[in-house]
Coordinates of C-alpha atoms and ligand atoms in Angstrom, one line a residue:
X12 CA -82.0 28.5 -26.5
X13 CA -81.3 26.1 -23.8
X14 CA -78.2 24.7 -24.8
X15 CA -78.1 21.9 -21.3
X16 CA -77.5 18.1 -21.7
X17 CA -80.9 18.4 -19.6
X18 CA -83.8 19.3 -21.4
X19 CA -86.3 21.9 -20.2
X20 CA -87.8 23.0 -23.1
X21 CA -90.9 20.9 -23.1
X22 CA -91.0 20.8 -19.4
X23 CA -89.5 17.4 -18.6
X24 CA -86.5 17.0 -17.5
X25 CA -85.2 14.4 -19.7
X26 CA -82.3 13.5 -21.1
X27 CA -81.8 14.8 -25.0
X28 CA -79.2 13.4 -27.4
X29 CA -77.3 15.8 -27.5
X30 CA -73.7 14.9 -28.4
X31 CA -71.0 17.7 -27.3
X32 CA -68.1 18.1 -25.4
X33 CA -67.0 21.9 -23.3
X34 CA -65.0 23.5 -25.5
X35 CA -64.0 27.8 -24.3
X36 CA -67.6 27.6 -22.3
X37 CA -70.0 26.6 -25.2
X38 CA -71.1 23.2 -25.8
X39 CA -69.2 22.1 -29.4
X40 CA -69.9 18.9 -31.6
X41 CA -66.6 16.4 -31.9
X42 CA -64.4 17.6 -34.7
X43 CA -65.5 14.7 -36.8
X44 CA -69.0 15.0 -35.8
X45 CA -69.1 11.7 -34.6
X46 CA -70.5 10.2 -31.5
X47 CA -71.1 7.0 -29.0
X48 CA -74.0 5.8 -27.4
X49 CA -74.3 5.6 -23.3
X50 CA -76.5 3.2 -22.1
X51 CA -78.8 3.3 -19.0
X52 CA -77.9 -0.1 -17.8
X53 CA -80.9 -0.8 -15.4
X54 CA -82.7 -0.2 -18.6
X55 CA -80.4 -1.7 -21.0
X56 CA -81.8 1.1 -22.9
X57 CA -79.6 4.1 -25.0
X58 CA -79.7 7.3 -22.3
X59 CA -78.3 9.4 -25.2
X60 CA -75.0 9.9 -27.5
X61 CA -72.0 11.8 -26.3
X62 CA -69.5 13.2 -28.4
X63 CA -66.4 11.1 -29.7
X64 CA -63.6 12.6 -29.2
X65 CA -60.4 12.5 -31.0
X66 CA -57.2 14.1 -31.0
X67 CA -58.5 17.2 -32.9
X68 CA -61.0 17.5 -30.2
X69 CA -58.0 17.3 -27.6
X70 CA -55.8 19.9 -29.2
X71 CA -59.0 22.2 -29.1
X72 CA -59.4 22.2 -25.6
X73 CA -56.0 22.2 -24.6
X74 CA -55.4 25.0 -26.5
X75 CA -58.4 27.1 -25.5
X76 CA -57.4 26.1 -21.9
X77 CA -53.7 27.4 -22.8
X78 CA -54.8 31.1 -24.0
X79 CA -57.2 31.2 -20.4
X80 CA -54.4 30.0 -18.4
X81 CA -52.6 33.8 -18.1
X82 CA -55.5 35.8 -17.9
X83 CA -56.7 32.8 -15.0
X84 CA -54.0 33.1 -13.2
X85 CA -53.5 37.0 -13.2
X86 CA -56.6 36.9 -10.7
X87 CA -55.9 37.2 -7.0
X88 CA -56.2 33.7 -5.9
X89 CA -59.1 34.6 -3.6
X90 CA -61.2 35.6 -6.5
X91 CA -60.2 32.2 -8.0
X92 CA -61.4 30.7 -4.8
X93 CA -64.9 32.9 -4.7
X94 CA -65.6 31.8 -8.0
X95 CA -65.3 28.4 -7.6
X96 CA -67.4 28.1 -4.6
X97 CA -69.9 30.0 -6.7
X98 CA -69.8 27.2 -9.3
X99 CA -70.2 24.6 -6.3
X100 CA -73.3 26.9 -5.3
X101 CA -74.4 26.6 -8.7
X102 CA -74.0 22.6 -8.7
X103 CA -75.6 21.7 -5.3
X104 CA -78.8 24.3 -6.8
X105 CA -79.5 21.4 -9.5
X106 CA -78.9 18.2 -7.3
X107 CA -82.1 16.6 -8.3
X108 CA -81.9 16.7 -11.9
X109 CA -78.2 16.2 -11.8
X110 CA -78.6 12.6 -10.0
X111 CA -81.4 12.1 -12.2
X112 CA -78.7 12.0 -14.8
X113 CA -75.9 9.7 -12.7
X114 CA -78.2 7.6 -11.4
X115 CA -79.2 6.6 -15.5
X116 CA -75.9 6.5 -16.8
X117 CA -74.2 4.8 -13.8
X118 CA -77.4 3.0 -12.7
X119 CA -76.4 4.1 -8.8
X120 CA -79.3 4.5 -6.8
X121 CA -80.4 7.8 -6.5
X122 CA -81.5 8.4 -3.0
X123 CA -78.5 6.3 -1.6
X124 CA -75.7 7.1 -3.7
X125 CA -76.7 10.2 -7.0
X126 CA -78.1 13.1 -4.6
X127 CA -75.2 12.3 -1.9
X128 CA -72.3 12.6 -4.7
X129 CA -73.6 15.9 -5.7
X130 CA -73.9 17.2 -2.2
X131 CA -70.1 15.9 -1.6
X132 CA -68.7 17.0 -4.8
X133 CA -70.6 20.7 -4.1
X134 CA -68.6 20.2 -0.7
X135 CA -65.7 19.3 -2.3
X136 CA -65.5 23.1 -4.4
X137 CA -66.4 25.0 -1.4
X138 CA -64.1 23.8 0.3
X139 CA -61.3 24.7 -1.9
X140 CA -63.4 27.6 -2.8
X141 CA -62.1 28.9 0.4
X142 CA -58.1 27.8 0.5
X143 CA -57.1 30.9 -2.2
X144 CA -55.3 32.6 0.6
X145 CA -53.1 29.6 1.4
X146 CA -51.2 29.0 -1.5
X147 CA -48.1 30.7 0.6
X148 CA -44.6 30.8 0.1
X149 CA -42.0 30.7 2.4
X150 CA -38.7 33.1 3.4
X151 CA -35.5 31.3 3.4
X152 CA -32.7 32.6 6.2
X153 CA -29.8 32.4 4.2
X154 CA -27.6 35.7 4.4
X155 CA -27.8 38.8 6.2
X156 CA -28.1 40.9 2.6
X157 CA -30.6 38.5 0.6
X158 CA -33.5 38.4 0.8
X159 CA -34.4 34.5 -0.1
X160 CA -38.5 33.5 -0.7
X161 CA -40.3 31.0 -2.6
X162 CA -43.3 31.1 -4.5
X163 CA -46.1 28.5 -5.4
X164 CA -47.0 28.8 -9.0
X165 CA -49.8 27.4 -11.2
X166 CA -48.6 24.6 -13.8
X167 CA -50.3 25.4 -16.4
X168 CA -53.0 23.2 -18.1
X169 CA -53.8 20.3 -16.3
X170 CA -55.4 17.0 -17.7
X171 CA -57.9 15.2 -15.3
X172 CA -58.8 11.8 -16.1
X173 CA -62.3 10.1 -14.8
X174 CA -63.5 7.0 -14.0
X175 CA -67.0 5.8 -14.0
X176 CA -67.8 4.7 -10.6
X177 CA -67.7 8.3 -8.5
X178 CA -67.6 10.7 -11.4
X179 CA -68.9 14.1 -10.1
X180 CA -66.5 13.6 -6.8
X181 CA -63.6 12.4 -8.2
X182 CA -63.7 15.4 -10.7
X183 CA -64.0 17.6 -8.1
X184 CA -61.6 16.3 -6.2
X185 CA -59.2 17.4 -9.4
X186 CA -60.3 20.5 -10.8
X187 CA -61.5 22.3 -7.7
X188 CA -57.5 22.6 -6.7
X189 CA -56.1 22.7 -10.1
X190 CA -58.5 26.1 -10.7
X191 CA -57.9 27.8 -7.2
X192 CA -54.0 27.3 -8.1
X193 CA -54.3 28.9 -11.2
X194 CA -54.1 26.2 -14.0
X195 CA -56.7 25.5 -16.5
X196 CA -58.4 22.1 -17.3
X197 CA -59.1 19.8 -19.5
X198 CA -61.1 16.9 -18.2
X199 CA -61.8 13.6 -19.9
X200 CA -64.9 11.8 -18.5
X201 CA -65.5 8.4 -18.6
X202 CA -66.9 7.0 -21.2
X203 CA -69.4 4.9 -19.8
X204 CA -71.0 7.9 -17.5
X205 CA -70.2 11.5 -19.0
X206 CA -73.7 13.2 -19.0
X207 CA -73.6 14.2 -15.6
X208 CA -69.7 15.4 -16.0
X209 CA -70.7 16.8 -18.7
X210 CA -74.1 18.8 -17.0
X211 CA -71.9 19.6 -14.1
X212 CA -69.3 21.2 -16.1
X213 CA -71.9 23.3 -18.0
X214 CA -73.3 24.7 -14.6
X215 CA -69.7 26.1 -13.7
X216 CA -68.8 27.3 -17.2
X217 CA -71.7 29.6 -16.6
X218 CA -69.6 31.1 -13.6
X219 CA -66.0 30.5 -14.5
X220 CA -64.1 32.6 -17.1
X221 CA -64.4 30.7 -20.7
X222 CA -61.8 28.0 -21.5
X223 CA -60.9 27.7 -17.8
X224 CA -62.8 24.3 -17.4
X225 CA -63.3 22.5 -20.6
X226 CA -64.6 18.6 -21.1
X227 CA -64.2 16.0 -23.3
X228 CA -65.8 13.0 -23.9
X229 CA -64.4 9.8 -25.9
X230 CA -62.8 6.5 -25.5
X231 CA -59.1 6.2 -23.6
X232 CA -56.8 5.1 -26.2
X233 CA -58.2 7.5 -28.9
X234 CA -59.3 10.4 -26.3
X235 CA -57.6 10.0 -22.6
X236 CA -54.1 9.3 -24.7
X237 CA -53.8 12.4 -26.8
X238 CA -54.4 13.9 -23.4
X239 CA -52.0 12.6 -21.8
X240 CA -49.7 13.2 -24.8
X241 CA -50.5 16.8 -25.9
X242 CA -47.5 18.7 -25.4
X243 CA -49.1 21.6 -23.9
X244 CA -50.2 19.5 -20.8
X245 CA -48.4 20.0 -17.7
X246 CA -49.8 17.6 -15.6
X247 CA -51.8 14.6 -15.6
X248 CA -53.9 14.0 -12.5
X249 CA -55.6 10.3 -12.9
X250 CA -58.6 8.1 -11.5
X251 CA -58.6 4.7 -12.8
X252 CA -57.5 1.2 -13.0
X253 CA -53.6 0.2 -12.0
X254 CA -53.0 -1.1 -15.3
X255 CA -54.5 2.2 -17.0
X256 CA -52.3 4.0 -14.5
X257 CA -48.9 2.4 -15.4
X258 CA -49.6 3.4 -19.1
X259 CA -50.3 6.7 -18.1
X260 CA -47.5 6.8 -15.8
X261 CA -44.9 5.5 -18.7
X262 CA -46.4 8.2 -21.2
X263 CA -46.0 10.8 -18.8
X264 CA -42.5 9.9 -18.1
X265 CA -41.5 10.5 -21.6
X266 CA -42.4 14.1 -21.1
X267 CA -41.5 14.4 -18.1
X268 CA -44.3 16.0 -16.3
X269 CA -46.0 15.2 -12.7
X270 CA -48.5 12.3 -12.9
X271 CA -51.1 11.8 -9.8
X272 CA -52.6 8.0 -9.4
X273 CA -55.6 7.2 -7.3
X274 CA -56.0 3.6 -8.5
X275 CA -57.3 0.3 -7.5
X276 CA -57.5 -1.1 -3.8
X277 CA -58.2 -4.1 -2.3
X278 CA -58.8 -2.9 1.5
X279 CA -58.7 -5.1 4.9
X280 CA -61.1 -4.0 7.6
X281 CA -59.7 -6.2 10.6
X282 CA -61.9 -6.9 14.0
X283 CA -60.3 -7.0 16.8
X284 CA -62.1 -9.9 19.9
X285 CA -63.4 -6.3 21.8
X286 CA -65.0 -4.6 18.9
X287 CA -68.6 -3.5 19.3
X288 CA -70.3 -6.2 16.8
X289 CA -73.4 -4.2 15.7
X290 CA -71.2 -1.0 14.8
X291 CA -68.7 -3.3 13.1
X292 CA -71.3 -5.0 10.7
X293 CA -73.0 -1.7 9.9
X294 CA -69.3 -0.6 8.9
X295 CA -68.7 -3.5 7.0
X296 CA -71.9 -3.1 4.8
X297 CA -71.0 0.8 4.7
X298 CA -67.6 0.0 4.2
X299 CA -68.4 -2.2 1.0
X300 CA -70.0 0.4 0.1
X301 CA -73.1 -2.0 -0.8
X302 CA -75.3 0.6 -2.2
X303 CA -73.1 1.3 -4.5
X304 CA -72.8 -2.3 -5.7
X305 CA -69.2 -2.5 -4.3
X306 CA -68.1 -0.2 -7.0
X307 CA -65.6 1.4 -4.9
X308 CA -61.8 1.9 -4.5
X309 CA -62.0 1.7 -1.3
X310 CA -64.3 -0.9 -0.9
X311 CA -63.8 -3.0 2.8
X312 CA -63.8 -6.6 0.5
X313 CA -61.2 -8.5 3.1
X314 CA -62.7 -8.1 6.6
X315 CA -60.9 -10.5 9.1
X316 CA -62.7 -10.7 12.1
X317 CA -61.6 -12.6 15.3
X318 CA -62.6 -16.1 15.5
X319 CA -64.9 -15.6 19.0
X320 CA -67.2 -12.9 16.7
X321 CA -66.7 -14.9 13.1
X322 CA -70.0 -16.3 13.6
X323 CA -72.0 -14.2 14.8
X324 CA -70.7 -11.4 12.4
X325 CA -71.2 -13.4 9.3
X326 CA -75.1 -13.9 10.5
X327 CA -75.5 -10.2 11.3
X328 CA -74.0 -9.3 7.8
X329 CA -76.1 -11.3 5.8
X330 CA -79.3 -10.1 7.3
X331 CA -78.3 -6.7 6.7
X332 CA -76.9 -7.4 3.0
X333 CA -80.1 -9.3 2.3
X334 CA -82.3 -5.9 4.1
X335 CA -80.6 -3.9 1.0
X336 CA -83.5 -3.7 -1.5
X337 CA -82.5 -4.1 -4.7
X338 CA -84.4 -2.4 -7.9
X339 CA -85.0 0.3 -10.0
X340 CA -82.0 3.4 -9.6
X341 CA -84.6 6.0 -9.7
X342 CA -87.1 4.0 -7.0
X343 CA -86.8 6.1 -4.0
X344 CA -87.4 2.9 -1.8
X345 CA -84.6 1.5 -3.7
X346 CA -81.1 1.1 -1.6
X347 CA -78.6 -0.9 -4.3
X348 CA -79.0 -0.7 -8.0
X349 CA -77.3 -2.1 -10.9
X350 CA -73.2 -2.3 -11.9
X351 CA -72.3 0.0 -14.7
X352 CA -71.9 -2.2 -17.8
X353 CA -72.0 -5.8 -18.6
X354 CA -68.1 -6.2 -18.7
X355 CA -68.1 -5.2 -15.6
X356 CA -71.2 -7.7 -14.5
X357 CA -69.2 -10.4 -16.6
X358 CA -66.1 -9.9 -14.5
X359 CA -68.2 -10.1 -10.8
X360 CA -69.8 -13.1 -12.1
X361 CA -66.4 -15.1 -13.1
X362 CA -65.2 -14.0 -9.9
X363 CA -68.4 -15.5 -8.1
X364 CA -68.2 -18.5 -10.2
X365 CA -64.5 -19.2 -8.7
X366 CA -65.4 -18.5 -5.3
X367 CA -68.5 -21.0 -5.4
X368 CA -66.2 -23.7 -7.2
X369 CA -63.7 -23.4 -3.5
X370 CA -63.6 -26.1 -1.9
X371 CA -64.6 -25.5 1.9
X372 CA -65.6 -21.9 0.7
X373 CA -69.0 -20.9 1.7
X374 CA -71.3 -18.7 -0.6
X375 CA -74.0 -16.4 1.0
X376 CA -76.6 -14.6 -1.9
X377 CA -77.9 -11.9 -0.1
X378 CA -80.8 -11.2 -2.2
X379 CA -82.3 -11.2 -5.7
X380 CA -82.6 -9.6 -8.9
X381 CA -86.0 -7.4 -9.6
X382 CA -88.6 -8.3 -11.4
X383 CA -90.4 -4.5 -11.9
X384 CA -91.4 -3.8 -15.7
X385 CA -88.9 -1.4 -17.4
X386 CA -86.6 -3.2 -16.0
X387 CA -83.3 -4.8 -17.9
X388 CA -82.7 -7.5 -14.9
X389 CA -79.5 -8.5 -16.3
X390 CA -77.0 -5.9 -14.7
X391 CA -78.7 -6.1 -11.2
X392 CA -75.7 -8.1 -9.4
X393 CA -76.7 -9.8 -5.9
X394 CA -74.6 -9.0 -3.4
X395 CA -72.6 -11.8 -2.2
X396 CA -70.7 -12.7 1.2
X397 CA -67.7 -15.8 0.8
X398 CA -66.1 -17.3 3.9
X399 CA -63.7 -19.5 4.5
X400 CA -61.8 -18.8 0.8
X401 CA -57.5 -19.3 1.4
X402 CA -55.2 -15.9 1.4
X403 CA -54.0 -17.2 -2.6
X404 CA -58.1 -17.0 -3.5
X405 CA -58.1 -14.4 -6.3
X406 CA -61.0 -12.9 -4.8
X407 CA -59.2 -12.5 -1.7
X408 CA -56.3 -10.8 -3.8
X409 CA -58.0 -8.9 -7.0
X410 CA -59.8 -5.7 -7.0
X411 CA -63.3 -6.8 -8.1
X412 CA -65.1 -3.6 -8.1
X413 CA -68.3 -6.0 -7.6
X414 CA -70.5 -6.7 -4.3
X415 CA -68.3 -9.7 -3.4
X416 CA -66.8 -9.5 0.0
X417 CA -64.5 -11.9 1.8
X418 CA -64.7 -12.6 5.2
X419 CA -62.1 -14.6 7.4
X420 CA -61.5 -15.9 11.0
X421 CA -58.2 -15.1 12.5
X422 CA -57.0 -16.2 15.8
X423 CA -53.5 -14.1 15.8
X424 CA -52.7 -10.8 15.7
X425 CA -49.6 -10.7 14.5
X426 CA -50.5 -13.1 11.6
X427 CA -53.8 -11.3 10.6
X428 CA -51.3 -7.9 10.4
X429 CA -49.5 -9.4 8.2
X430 CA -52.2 -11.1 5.9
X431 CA -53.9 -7.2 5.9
X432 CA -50.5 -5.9 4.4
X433 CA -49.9 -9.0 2.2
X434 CA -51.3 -7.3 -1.0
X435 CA -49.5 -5.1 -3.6
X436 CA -52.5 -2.5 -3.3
X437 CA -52.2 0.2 -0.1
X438 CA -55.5 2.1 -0.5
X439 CA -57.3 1.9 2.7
X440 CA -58.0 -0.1 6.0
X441 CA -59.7 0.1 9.1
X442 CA -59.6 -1.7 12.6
X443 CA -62.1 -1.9 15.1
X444 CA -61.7 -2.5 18.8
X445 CA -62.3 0.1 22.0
X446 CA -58.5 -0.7 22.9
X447 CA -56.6 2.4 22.3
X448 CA -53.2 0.7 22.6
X449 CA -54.6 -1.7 19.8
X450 CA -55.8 0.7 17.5
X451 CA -52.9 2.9 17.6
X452 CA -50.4 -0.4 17.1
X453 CA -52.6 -1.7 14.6
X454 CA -53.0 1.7 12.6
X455 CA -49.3 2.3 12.3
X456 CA -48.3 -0.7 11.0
X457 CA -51.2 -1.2 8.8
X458 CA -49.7 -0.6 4.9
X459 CA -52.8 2.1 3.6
X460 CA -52.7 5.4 3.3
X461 CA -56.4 6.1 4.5
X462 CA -56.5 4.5 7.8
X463 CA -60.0 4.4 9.9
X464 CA -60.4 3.4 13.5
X465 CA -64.6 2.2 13.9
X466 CA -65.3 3.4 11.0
X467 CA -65.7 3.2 7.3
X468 CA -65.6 6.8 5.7
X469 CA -65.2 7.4 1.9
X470 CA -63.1 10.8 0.9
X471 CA -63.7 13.8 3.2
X472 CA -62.5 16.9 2.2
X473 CA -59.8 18.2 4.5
X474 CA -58.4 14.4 5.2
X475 CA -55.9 14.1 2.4
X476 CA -56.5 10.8 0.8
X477 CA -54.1 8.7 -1.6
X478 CA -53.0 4.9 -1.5
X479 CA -49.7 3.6 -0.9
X480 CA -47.7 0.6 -3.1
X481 CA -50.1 -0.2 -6.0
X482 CA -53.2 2.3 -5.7
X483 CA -51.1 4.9 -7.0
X484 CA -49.0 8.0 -6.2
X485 CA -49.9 11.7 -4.1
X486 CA -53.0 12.9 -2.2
X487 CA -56.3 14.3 -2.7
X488 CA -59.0 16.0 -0.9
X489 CA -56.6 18.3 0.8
X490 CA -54.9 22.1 1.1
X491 CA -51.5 19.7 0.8
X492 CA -52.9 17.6 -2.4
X493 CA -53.5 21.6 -4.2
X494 CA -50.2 22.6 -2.8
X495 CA -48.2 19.5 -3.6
X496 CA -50.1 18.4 -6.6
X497 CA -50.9 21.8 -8.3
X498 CA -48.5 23.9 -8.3
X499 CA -44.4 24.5 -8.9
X500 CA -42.6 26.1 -6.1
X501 CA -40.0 28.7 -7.3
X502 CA -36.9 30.0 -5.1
X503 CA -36.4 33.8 -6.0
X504 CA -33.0 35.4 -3.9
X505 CA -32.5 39.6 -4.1
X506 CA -29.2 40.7 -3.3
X507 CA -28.9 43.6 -1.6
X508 CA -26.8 46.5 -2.3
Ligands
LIG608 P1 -60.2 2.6 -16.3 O1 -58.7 2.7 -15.9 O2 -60.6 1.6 -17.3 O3 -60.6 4.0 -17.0 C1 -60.4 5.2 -16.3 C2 -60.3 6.4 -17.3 O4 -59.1 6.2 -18.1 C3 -61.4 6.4 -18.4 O5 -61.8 7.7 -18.6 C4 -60.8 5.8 -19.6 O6 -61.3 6.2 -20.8 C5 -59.4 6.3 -19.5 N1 -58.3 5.6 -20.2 C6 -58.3 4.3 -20.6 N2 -57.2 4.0 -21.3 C7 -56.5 5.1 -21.4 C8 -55.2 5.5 -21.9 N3 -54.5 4.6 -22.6 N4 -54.8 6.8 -21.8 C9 -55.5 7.7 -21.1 N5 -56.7 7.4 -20.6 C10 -57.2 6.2 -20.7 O7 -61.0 2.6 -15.0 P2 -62.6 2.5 -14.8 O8 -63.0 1.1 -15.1 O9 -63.2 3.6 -15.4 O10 -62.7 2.7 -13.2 C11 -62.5 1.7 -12.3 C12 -61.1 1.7 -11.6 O11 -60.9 3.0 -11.0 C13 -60.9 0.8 -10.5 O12 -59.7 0.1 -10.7 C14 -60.9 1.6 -9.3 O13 -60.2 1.1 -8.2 C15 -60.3 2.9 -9.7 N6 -60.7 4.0 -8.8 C16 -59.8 4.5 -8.0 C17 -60.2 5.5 -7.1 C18 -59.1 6.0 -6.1 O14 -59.4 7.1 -5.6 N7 -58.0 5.4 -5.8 C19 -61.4 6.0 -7.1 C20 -62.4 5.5 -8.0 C21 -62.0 4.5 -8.9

């Protein structure tokens, strides 16, 4: 019997409510049977029911991910790293129905956002897939008759908590280390998009050794807290929002285990009087990551460009904001779809209210909401442009996680500098000139740990990635983040006779 989240046994490729988390490499009802409903919010429409988890639920999986954690990590690391490549293999070879399944729970657009997560977060294994080998130690010179080493060691079982927005990557971006090390895992997805975590996590289990990647679905305080909690836990590794990360972080503490935070971000994109205007406007709208309604860490919401371009920038942004169609996630011809829930619309739309209330400020609507049948048009947010708002503006200062960008004049350097770094977040920045001196002054004393010179990348695999200040603490994406973040290092010393 197909057991998938994705239905094939009448031919469609639908999704079925089927309620379960990944439990030991089956898929298991919650303890108490009981479950939520997700909700395809360009439909408005249930998608399906996940299971609720509980504390019960957690202990399961931790457990089960505590009796696979020897056996896991008595492979050669190698064979860790073939096996998880195979499961990436196995992920890329059901893209389609797999961003079927973001796109309606997330309501991303498929062709601009679903099918390119998949492809990334398929990247994402192979390319830890093939770092097994480098989990090296080193030999210590210390004496003559010692002979002094250390060793990198797995940690154990290691909890990875999702957010919503980039689910399939940012899970990735956890487990794929976490496994090659050696540790087991115990994901909690988020609660508003776990079918395709869930789907995903299926596709491996039928590669990886039972209980070495198990799932669970379920609300923070009664699902994400236990895992934090559970005293078989080693580690926490942690996608979310700042004030969900200090929790976290505080909870953690009290057990003293390592905690990483990739959190919030509030990034400047700065543009320098020689920047090449065209490229720099097609960055910003990348950079906002528009199709995607803004729903983005890293999202370039303060650009400062230099007065002499201020116009013409803001006229070539709109036009390319309002080229964005807007409309149905699973429309190929659509580029932006909806926001994920209706907090999350109710939070852009107070933001937009304050911005339009300004004085001096000036709103630009780039577009409009669709009209198609089928259609709930209620979470379809239109993406807006503000200029002119002061540095205190809260939307020049909060993390909206919306399509609400600021965009500001400066006239000098040193002040704009100082305005990019006046914010508690550190996630990312970029600048853009064809000076060289510029962009290496302006990159080292920008306050971000993802710095980008004309250009407007998200997370690459092989660039480590982690924010500085607010957005949190250690890297991703990287050999270091799987060294660093994934393992213990051990000192052994032989004496010799
Ligand atoms: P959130 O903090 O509300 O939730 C994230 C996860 O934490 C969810 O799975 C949730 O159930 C869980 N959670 C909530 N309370 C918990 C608790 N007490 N204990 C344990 N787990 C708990 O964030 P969100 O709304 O899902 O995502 C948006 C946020 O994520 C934004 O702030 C964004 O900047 C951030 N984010 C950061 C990065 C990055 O790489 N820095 C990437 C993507 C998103």
């Amino acid at each position: 019997m197909q057991i998938g989240i994705i239905d094939r046994a009448n031919g469609e490729r639908e999704v079925s409510a089927r309620a379960r988390h990944l439990i030991g490499g089956a898929l298991v009802p919650a303890a108490g049977g009981a479950s939520f409903a997700v909700i395809n919010p360009a439909t408005g429409k249930e998608l399906g029911r996940a299971a609720l988890g509980t504390a019960a639920d957690v202990d399961l999986a931790v457990q089960t991910a505590a009796a696979a954690q020897s056996g896991w990590a008595q492979r050669s690391s190698r064979e860790r790293g073939r096996l998880v490549a195979e499961a990436g293999r196995r992920v890329l070879a059901e893209q389609e129905p797999l961003a079927r399944l973001l796109a309606q729970e997330t309501g991303k657009a498929i062709r601009t956002e679903c099918r390119p997560e998949i492809a990334t977060a398929a990247d994402i294994l192979a390319f830890y897939g093939g770092l097994g080998s480098e989990l090296k130690g080193e030999t210590l010179p210390y004496h003559p008759r010692m002979l002094s080493l250390t060793t990198r060691e797995p940690l154990g079982v290691v909890g990875a908590i999702l957010p919503w927005n980039v689910p399939l990557v940012l899970m990735m971006l956890k487990i794929a280390p976490a496994l090659v090390a050696g540790n087991t895992v115990v994901v909690k997805s988020a609660e508003e998009a776990p079918f395709a975590t869930l789907e995903a996590g299926r596709l491996m289990a039928e590669i990886l050794p039972p209980g070495t990647l198990n799932i669970v679905s379920g609300y923070g305080p009664e699902c994400g807290q236990p895992l934090v909690e559970h005293p078989r836990v080693a580690k926490i590794t942690f996608t979310g929002s700042q004030p969900v990360g200090e929790t976290i972080y505080a909870a953690a503490a009290r057990k003293i285990i390592p905690v990483s935070l990739e959190l919030g971000g509030k990034s400047p994109m700065i543009v320098l009087p020689d920047a090449d205007l065209p490229r720099a406007v097609a960055g910003a709208v990348a950079g906002m990551r528009f199709t995607r309604q803004g729903q983005s860490c890293t999202a370039a919401s303060r650009i400062y460009v230099h007065q002499s371009l201020y116009e013409p920038f803001l006229s070539a942004l709109a036009a390319a904001v309002q080229s964005l169609r807007i409309g149905d996630p699973l429309d190929e011809a659509t580029d932006v779809g909806t926001v994920v829930s209706p907090e999350q619309k109710r939070r852009i739309d107070d933001y937009v209210a304050i911005g339009r209330a300004t004085p001096g400020a000036r709103a630009i609507a780039c577009g409009s909401t669709p009209a198609e049948d089928g259609l709930d048009p209620t979470l379809f947010a239109v993406p807006m442009i503000f200029a002119g708002l002061p540095e205190e503006s809260p939307l020049m200062r909060d993390e909206i996680f919306g399509p609400v960008v600021c965009v500001t004049p400066w006239t000098d350097y040193e002040t704009v500098i100082a305005a990019a770094n006046d914010s508690d977040f550190g996630l990312a920045a970029t600048v853009w000139t064809n000076d060289l001196a510029k962009a290496l002054d302006a990159t080292s004393r920008l306050d971000a740990g993802y710095v980008q010179v004309n250009q407007n990348l998200t997370i690459q695999p092989n660039l480590s990635y982690g924010g500085f200040g607010k957005s949190g603490l250690g890297k991703e994406a990287s050999l270091e983040a799987m060294l660093e973040h994934f393992t213990r290092k051990k000192t052994i010393v032989f004496a010799m006779a």
